[in-house]
Every structure is written in structure tokens, then in C-alpha cells.
Coordinates of C-alpha atoms in Angstrom, one line a residue:
X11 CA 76.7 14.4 106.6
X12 CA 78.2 17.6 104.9
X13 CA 75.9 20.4 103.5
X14 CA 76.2 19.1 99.9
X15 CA 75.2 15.6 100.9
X16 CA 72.1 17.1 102.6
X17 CA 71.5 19.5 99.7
X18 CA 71.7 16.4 97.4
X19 CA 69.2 14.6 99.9
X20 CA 66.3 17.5 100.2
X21 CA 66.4 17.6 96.2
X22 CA 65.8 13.8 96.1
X23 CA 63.2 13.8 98.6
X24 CA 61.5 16.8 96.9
X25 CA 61.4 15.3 93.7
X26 CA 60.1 12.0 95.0
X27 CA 57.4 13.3 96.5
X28 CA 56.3 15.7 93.5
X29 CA 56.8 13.1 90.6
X30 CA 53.2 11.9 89.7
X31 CA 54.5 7.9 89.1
X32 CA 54.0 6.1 92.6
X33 CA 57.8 5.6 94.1
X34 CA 57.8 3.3 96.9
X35 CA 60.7 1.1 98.7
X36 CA 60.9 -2.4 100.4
X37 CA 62.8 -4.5 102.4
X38 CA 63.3 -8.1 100.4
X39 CA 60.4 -9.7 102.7
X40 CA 58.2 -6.7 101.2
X41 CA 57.8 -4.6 104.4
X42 CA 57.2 -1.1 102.9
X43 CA 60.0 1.9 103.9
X44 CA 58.7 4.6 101.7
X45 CA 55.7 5.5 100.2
X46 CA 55.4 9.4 98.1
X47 CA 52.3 11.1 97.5
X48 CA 51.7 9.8 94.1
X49 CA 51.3 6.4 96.1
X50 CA 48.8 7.8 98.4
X51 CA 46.8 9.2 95.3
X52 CA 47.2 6.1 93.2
X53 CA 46.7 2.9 95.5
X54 CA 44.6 4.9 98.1
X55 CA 46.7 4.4 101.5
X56 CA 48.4 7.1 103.1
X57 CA 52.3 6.8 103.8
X58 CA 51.3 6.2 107.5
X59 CA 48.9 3.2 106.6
X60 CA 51.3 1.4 104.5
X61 CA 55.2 2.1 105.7
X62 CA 55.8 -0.8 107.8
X63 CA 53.5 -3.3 106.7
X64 CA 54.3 -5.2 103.5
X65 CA 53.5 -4.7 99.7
X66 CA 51.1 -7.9 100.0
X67 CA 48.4 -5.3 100.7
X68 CA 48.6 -3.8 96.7
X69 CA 48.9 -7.2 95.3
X70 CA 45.6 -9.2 94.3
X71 CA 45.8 -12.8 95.9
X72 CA 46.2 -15.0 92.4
X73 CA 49.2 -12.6 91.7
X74 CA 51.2 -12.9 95.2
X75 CA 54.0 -15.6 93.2
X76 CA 54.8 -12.9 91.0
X77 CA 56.1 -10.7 93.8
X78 CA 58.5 -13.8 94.7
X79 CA 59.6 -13.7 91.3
X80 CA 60.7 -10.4 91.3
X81 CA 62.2 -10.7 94.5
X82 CA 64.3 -13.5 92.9
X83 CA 65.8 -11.1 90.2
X84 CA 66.2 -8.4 92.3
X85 CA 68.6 -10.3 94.7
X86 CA 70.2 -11.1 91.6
X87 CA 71.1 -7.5 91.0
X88 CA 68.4 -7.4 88.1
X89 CA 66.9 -4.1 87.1
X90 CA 62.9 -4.8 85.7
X91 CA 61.8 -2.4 83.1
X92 CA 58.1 -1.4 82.0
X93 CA 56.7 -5.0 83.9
X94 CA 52.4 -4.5 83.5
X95 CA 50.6 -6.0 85.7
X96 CA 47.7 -5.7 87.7
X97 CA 47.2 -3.7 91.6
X98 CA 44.9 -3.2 94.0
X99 CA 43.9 0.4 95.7
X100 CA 42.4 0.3 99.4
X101 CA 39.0 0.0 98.3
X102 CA 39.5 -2.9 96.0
X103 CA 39.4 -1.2 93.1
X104 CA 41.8 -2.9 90.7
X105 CA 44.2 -0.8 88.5
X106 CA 46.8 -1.4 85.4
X107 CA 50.0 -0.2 86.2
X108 CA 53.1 -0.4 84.3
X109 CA 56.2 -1.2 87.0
X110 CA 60.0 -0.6 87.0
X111 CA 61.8 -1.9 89.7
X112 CA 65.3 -2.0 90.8
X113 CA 67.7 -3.3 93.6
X114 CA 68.4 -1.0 96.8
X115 CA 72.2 -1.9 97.9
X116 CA 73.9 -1.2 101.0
X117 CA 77.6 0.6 101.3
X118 CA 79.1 -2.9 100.4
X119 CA 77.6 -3.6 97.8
X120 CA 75.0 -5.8 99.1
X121 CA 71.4 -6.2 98.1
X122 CA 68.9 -4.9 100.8
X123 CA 65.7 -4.2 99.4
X124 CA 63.9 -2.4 96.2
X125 CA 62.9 0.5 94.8
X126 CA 59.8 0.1 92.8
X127 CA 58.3 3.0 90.5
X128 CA 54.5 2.5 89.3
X129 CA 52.7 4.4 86.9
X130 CA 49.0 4.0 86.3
X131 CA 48.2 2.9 82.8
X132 CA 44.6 2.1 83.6
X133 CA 43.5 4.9 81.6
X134 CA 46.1 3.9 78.7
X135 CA 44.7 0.8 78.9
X136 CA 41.4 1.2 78.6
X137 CA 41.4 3.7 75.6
X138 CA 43.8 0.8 73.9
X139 CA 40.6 -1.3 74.1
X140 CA 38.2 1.4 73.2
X141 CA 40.1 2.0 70.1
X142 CA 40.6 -1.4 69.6
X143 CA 37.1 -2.0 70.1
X144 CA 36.0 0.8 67.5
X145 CA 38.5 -0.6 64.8
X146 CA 37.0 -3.9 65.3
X147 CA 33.2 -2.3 64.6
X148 CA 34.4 0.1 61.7
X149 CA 36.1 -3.3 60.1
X150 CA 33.1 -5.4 60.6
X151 CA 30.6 -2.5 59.2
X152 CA 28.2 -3.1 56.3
X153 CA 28.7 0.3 55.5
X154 CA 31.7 1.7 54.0
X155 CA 33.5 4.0 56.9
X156 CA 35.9 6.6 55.5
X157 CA 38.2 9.4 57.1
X158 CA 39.3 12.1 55.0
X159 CA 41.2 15.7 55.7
X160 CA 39.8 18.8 55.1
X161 CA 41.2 19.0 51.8
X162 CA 39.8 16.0 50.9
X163 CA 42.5 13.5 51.1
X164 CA 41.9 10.2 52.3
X165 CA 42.9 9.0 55.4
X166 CA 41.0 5.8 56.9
X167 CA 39.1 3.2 54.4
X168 CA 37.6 0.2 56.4
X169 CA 37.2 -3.1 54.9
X170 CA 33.6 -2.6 53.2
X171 CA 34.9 0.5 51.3
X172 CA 37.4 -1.6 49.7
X173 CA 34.5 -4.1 49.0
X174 CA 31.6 -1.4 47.9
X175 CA 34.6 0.7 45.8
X176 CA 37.1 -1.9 45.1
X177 CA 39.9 0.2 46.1
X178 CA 42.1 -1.8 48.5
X179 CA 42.8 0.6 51.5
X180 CA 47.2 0.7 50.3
X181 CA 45.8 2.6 47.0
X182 CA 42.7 4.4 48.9
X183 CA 44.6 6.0 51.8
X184 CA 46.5 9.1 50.7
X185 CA 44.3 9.5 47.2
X186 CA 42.1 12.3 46.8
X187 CA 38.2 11.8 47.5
X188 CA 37.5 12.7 44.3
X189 CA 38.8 9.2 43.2
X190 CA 35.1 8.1 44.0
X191 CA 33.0 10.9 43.1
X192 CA 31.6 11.2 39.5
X193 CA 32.6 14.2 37.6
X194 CA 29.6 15.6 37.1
X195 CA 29.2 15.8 41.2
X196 CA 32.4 17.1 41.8
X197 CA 30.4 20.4 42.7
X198 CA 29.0 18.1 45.9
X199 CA 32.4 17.8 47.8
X200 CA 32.9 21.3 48.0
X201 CA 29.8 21.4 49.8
X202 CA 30.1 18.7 52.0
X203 CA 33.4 20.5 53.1
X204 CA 31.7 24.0 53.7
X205 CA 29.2 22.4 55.9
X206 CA 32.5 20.8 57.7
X207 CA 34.1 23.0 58.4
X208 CA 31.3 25.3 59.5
X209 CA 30.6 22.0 62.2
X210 CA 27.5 20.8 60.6
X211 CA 26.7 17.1 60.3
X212 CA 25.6 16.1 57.0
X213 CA 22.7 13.3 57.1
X214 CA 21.5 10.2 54.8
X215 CA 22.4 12.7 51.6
X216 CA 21.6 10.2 48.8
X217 CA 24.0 10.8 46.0
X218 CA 25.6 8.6 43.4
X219 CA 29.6 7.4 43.5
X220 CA 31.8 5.8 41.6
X221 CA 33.8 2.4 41.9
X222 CA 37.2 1.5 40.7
X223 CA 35.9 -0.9 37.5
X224 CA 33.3 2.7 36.6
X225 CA 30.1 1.2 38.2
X226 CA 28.0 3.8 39.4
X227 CA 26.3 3.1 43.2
X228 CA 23.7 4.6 44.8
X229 CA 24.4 5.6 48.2
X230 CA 23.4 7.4 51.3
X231 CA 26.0 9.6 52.7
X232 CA 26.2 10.8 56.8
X233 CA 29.4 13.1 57.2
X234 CA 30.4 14.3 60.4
X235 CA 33.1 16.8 61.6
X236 CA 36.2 15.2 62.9
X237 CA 38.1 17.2 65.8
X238 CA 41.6 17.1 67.6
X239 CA 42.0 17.4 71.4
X240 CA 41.7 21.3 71.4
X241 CA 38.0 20.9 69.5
X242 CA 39.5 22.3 66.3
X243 CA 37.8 20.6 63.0
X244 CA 40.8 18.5 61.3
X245 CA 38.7 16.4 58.8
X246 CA 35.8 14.7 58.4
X247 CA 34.2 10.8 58.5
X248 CA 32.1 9.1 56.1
X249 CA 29.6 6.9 56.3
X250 CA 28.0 5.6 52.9
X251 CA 25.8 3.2 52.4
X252 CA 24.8 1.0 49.3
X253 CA 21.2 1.8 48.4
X254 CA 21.4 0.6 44.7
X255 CA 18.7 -1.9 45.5
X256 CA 16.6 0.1 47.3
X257 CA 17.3 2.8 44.5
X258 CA 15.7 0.2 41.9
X259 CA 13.0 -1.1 44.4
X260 CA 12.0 2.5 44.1
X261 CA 12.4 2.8 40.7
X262 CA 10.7 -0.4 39.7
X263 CA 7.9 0.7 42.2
X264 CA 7.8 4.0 40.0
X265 CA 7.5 2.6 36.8
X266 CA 4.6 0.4 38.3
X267 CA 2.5 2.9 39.3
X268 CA 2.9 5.1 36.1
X269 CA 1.8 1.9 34.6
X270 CA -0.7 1.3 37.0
X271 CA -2.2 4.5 36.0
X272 CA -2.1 4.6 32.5
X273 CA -4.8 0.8 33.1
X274 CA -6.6 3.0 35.5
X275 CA -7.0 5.8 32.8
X276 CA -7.5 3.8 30.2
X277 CA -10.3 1.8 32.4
X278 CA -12.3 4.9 33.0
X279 CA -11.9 5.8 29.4
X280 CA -13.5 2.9 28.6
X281 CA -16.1 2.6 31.0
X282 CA -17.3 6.2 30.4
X283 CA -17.5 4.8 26.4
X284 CA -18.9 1.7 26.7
X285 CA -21.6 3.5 29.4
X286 CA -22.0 6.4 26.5
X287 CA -22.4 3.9 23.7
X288 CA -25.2 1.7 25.7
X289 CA -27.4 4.3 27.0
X290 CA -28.7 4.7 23.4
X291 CA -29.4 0.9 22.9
X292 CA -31.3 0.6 26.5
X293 CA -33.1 3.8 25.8
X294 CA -34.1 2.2 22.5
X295 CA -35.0 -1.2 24.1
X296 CA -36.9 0.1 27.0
X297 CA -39.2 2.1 24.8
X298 CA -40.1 -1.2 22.3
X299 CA -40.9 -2.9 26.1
X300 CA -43.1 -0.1 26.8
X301 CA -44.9 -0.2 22.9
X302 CA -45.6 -3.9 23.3
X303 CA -46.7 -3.5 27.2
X304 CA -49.7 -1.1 26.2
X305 CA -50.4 -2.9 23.0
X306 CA -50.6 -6.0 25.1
X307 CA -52.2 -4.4 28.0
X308 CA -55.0 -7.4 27.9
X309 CA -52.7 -10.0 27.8
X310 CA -51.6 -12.4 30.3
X311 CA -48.1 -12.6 28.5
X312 CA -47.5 -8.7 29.2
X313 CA -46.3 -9.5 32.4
X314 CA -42.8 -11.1 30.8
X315 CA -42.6 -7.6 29.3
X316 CA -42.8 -5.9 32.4
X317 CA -40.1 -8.0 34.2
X318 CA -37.7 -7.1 30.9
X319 CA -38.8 -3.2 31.7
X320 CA -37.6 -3.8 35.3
X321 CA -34.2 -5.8 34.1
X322 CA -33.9 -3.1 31.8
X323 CA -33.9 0.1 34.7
X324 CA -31.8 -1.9 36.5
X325 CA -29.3 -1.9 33.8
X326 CA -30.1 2.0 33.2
X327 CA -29.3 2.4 36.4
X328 CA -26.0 0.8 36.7
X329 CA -25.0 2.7 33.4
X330 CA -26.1 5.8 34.9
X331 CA -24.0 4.8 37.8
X332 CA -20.9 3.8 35.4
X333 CA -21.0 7.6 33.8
X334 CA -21.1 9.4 37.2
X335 CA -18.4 7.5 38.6
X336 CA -16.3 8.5 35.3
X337 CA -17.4 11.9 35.8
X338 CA -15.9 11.5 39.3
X339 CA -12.9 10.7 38.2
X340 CA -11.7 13.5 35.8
X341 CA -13.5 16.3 38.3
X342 CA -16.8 17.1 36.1
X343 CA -19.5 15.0 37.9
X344 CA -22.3 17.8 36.9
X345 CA -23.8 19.8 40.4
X346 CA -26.4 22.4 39.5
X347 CA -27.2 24.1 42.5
X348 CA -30.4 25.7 44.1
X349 CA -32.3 26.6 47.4
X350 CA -34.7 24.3 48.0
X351 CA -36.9 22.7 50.9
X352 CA -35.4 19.3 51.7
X353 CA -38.3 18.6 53.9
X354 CA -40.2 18.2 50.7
X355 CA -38.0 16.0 48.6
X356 CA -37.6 13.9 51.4
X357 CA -41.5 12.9 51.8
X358 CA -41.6 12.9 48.0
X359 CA -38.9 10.4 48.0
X360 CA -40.3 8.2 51.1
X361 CA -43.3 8.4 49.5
X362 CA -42.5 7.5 46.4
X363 CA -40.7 4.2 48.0
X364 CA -44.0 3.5 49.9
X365 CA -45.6 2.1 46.8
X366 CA -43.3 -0.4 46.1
X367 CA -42.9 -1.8 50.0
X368 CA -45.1 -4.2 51.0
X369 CA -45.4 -4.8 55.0
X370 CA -42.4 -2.1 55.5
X371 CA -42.6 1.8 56.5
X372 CA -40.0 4.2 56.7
X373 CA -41.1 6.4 59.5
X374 CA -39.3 10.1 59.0
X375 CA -39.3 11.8 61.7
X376 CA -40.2 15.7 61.3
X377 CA -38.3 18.1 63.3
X378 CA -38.7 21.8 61.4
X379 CA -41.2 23.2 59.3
X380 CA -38.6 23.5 56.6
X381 CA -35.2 22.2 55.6
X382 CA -33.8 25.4 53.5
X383 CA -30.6 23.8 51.5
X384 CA -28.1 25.3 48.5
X385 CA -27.6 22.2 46.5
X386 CA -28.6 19.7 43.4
X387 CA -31.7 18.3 44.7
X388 CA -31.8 15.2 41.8
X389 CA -28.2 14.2 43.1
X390 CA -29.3 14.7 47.2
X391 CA -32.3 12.6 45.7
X392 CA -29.9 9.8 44.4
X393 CA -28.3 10.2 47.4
X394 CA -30.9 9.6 49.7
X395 CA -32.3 6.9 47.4
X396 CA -29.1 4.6 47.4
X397 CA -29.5 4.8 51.3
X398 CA -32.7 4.3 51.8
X399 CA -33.0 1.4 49.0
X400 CA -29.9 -0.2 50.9
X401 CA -31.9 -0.1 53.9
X402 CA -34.5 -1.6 53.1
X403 CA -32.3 -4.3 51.1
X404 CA -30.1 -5.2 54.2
X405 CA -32.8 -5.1 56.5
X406 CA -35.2 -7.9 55.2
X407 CA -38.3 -8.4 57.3
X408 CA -36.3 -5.9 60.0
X409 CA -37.9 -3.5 61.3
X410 CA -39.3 0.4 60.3
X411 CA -36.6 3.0 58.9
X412 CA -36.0 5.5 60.4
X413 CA -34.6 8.6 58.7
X414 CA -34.3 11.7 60.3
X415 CA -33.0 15.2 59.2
X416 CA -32.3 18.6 61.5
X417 CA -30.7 21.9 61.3
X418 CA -27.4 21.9 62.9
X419 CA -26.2 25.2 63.4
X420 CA -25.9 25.7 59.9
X421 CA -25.7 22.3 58.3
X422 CA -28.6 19.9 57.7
X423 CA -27.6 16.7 58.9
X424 CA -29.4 13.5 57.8
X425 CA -29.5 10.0 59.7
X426 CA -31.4 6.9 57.9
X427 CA -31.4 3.8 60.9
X428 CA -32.0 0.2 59.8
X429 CA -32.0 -2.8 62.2
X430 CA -30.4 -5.2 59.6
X431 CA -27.4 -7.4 59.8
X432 CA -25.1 -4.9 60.1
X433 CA -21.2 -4.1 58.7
X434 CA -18.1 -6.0 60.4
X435 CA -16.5 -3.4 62.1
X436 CA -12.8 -3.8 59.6
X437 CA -15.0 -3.2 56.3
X438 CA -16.7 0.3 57.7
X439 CA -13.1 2.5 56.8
X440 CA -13.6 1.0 53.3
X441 CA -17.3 1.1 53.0
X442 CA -17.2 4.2 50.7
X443 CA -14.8 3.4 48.5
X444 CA -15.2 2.6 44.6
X445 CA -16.4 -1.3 43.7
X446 CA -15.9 -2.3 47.8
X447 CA -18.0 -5.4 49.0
X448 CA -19.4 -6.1 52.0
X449 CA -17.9 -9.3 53.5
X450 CA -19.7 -12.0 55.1
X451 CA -23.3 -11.9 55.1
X452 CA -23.8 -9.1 52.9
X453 CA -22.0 -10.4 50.4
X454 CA -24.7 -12.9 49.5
X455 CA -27.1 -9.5 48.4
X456 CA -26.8 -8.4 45.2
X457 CA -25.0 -4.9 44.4
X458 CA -22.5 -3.2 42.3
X459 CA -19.9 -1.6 45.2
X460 CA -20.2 1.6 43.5
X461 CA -23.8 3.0 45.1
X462 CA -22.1 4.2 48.4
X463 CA -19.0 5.6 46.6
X464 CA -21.3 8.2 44.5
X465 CA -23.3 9.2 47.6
X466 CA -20.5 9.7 49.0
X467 CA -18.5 11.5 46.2
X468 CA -21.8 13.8 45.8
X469 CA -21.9 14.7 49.2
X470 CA -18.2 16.0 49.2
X471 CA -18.9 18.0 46.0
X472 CA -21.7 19.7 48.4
X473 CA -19.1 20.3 50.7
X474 CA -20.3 17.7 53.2
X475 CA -19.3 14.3 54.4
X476 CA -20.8 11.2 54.7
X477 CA -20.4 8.2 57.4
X478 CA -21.6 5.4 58.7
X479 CA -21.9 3.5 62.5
X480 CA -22.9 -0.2 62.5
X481 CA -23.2 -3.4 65.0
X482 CA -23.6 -6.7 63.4
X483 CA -26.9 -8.1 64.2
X484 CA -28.6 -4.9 64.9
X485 CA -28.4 -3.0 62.1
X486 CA -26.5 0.3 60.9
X487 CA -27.3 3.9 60.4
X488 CA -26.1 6.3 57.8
X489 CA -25.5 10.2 58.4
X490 CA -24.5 12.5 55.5
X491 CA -24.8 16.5 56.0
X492 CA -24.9 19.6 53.8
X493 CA -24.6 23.1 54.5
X494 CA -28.1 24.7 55.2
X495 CA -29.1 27.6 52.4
X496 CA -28.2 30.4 54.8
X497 CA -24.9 29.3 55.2
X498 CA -24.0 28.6 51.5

């Protein structure tokens, strides 16, 4: 062999074994001759592993008859171009690798073996179906998926924005942006961009857009930067979706409670009238009862006027009740403040109820010589009232009440104990609100819903609060504070 033959020889070797495609020989019964380093790095054997034993041992079982096939065009002289097909490394691993082979001929002219040259297209492969995969979800999107430059021409338009816009993607793609956008938002797309191209994500911005025919659609917008291989910002995607319904769900939702106010308003309006207009006609009524009660004081018939008295305060009552909770309502339930001992309203109060029990006592337990409190003492008074009378109400033939009031560290807290049937555990977040009943057993006592709710309200306006613990069966005690006079 002359120099130039050798030269020619080291050139070919060298660039065999730095070319990053696999280049490998064969006898035709497939015993290996050469094997570069791109084989070693690809299929995992080194050149001393695989020359001399045959190909077999890159080529998965179910795929041996191909190798006889391409044996078969080889010896016909055959030359097979960009062949994929599937491989196998030394640790099983299977790889896609796209193949071109061609015949190795001796000085005659005869056909001796192969040279095969395999490139590894697993990675080409598997984006293929990655991107195919992706196109297959942006198609099949309920939202509308759109791809745009950074100057706001269009470049991607999936399926649902040709049904939400009714711009088939041919007369979409290349258009401006601004094909969709109202004009009166043009002045949002420049935005958008800014925040772009600046790398910010843009999330559920809810906006309005336009559709071929001129329909207007609510939608909420994500945009997020788009970026070539180097990380630069080329463009940006769109994802809008149709919230025109849930726009009007909203809006209908709106509407109903502006309308649900306006009743409410005009319900308070009328129950602060109609309480207004009656206290005259009770007032007048209840002082007729008490004319004919001392005129018939003798008589065994002034008992019927007495039971109309007590119908009658009842009725007072619940008017009285009416007006506060009206007063409630627009912020100017009246609260005249003093100091005062609420040791002594309280045993005015229990005494007061005394009289009218018969078999019962409500046993108050005294812890200080005085209760020293900032407040309105006739609404604590109605306060404790309501509670006490509700006591006694839902505790029929139960035993003593038990009310109790201390100074604690500043506020006076109150506790009035009954052992009566108790509140269901779901209606005690509830108990305090306006008109709420009671289920089960209470329900079958007579009230108005509306006692509890004024205690309550009063109680705040002191800067207290008021709550409740219960048990069915045994009963259910009710604690209330306000701040001691010191402190206010």
C-alpha cells in the first residue's frame, strides 16, 4: 500500500470513528467486522463485545426476519435509504433509529458483506408524538387556543376559536389580533403585549371580544409568553374562554338581589308603619280594658276583661318588638347610656318574675357586692327579660334557673342555665337571627323568632356579644357580656 492509499485510509478511519451516527460492518451471515464509537455510545457494547459476534444481538426477537430481508437486497446490490425501525442497546433498552445500509464488495466486484449507518431518532421520535399529542389537546380544547407574534399577528387558531369567533383558521392565521378585539378595547392589546414582553403571564383577565357576525362574548383571557430555543420572547399564546353565561348568571344574580333589596326595604318600611300606626289603637284599647276592669271590679265578668288586658300586652309587646327591629335595620335602635348597678336590676327583674311563677324559682347566684355597668339599663332589662321568660317557657316543670353574673376582668358576663329540652345542635349558628324557629320540639311553643335577634342586636350596640351552649334533653344556657363601667 503506497503513502496516499494509507493517507486516504487514516482519514476514513478518523472520520468513522468521530461521526456521531453508529457506522458498523457485517459479513452476510451478520457476524460484526466494525463497530465506531458512536456504536458503543448508542447500542451500549464496546467494539470488543460486539466485533465477531453477529448483529442478532441489536435486533429485538419479533424483528429478526427483517434482517433477512435486508440481507436479500443487499446481495442484490441494493442500497437502503432512511429504513426506521426499532433496536435494542445492551441493557434492553429499546431505541428508534433511522438505518441506511449499503453493499460491501470485494476487488471483483462481488458482494461480501454490509455497511450499515444508524442514527438515533428516539428523541426525534418522541417529540413527533409530544407535538402531536399537544395538537391533538389544543384541537380538542373547549377553550379557544391562540398564538400570536409580538406584533400581534396571528399565528395558531385551534378549532374552538373558529367555533367561539367564527373565523375559520385560513382567514384567522396571518390577520391581525385586533380582528377580535372591540374598538373601544383596543387600548387592552397594548397592554397585554407590555406585560409580554416584560415575561409576565397574564391570568383569567375577563374582558369582552368580538366575533365575525359582531356578537360581543364575554371571556376570560390567560396569556403567556412564548419563547424560542435561546429563551428569547417571540410571541405570545392565548387562552380565552366563553364566560357569557356565567357573565349573565352573574348578572341575573345581580339584578335579583337589588330586587331582593328593594322587598326587604320596602318590608321594613312597612313594618315600622304598620307598628307606628297600631301603637295608638292598642294604647287606646288597653286603656278602655282598664276603665271597664275598675268599673267592674265586683263583677265576676271582669275577669274576660283582664284576659283581653293580657292579649292586648302581648300584642304591645310584639309591636314594640316590630319597631326595634326596624330601628335595627336603618342603624338608630335608641341606646341611652348610664352607670348603673346591674346587681340591682337584676333582683328587680327576678323579682318582678317571681310574682307571676307559680312552683318555679330562679335562683341568682350573687358573686360581688356590685355590678358597676355603662349601658341602657331598660334595653339590658329587655334583654335579660327575653332570656329569662324563654327559660322559663322551654323549661316547663324543669327545674330552678339559674342566672349568674360576674366581673371579668373588665366585662360583666351574664349566664342564665335552664334544664329544658334543649336546641338541636344545627339550629344554634342560626339561633340569633331575625324571624328563626326553633325546629322540632320547640317549634310546638309559641313565639315570634324575633326575641333572641333584639337581645342579641342590643347586646352588640353595647359592644358585647351574645351566645348560647345547649344539649337536647338537658337544657341550654345563655351568656351575653357587656363592658363593666370602669372600662367604658
Amino acid at each position: 500500500m503506497n503513502m496516499d492509499n494509507m493517507e486516504a485510509s487514516a482519514r476514513l478511519l478518523a472520520i468513522v470513528q468521530c461521526s456521531q451516527d453508529a457506522i458498523i460492518s457485517k459479513k452476510l451471515d451478520g457476524t460484526i467486522t466494525t463497530w465506531n464509537s458512536a456504536a458503543e455510545r448508542i447500542f451500549g457494547y464496546t467494539a470488543q463485545e460486539a466485533i465477531g459476534d453477529n448483529i442478532s444481538i441489536i435486533i429485538p426477537e419479533e424483528l429478526l426476519p427483517e434482517e433477512k430481508d435486508i440481507i436479500k437486497k443487499i446481495k442484490r446490490g441494493e442500497i437502503i435509504e432512511h429504513y426506521e425501525t426499532i433496536r435494542k442497546r445492551k441493557d434492553g433498552r429499546r431505541i428508534s433509529i433511522a438505518l441506511t445500509i449499503s453493499p460491501i464488495k470485494d476487488e471483483n466486484g462481488k458482494t461480501i458483506g454490509a455497511s450499515k449507518i444508524a442514527r438515533d431518532i428516539t428523541g426525534e421520535k418522541e417529540s413527533k408524538r409530544n407535538e402531536a399529542m399537544l395538537a391533538a389537546i389544543v384541537d380538542s380544547s373547549d377553550d379557544a387556543i391562540i398564538s400570536k407574534t409580538l406584533d400581534g399577528y396571528i399565528t395558531s387558531w385551534n378549532f374552538t376559536a373558529e367555533k367561539m369567533f367564527g373565523y375559520p383558521a385560513n382567514e384567522a392565521i396571518g390577520k391581525h389580533i385586533s380582528i377580535i378585539i372591540p374598538p373601544e378595547r383596543i387600548g387592552e392589546e397594548a397592554i397585554i403585549i407590555d406585560n409580554i414582553r416584560n415575561g409576565k403571564k397574564l391570568d383569567h383577565f375577563e374582558t369582552v371580544r368580538v366575533a365575525k357576525n359582531g356578537r360581543q362574548i364575554n371571556i376570560s383571557l390567560t396569556v403567556s409568553p412564548v419563547k424560542n430555543s435561546n429563551g428569547e420572547i417571540i410571541g405570545a399564546s392565548k387562552v380565552a374562554r366563553d364566560i357569557s353565561e356565567r357573565a349573565e348568571i352573574e348578572r341575573q344574580r345581580q339584578l335579583y338581589t337589588k330586587r331582593l333589596q328593594e322587598l326587604n326595604n320596602y318590608k321594613d318600611d312597612f313594618m315600622a308603619m304598620a307598628s307606628h300606626e297600631l301603637k295608638t289603637p292598642l294604647t287606646i284599647v288597653k286603656s278602655n280594658l282598664q276603665i271597664l276592669e275598675h268599673l267592674l271590679a265586683t263583677d265576676s265578668n271582669v275577669k274576660f276583661i283582664q284576659l283581653n288586658l293580657k292579649q292586648v300586652d302581648k300584642l304591645t309587646d310584639l309591636v314594640n318588638n316590630l319597631l326595634d327591629i326596624s330601628k335595627i335595620q336603618i342603624g338608630k335602635l335608641e341606646i341611652n347610656k348610664t352607670v348603673f348597678d346591674l346587681d340591682i336590676l337584676m333582683k328587680e327583674i327576678i323579682d318582678n318574675i317571681h310574682q307571676a311563677l307559680e312552683g318555679r324559682r330562679i335562683y341568682y347566684k350573687k358573686r360581688d357586692d356590685k355590678l358597676m355597668v355603662f349601658a341602657d339599663s331598660s334595653r339590658i332589662e329587655q334583654v335579660i327579660i327575653n332570656v329569662l321568660t324563654n327559660a322559663i317557657k322551654y323549661s316547663p316543670g324543669g327545674p330552678d334557673v339559674i342566672v349568674d353574673a360576674f366581673d371579668d376582668d373588665g366585662k360583666i358576663i351574664v349566664s342564665i342555665k335552664d334544664g329544658g329540652i334543649g336546641i338541636p345542635q344545627e339550629d344554634l349558628q342560626n339561633i340569633f337571627t331575625r324571624f328563626y324557629r326553633v325546629r322540632g320540639m320547640a317549634s310546638t311553643f309559641s313565639g315570634s323568632g324575633i326575641g333572641l335577634y333584639i337581645s342579641s342586636e342590643i347586646v352588640k350596640q353595647h359592644g358585647g356579644e351574645m351566645w348560647v351552649e345547649s344539649t337536647i334533653g338537658k337544657g341550654s344556657v345563655f351568656y351575653f357580656t357587656i363592658p363593666a363601667a370602669d372600662e367604658a
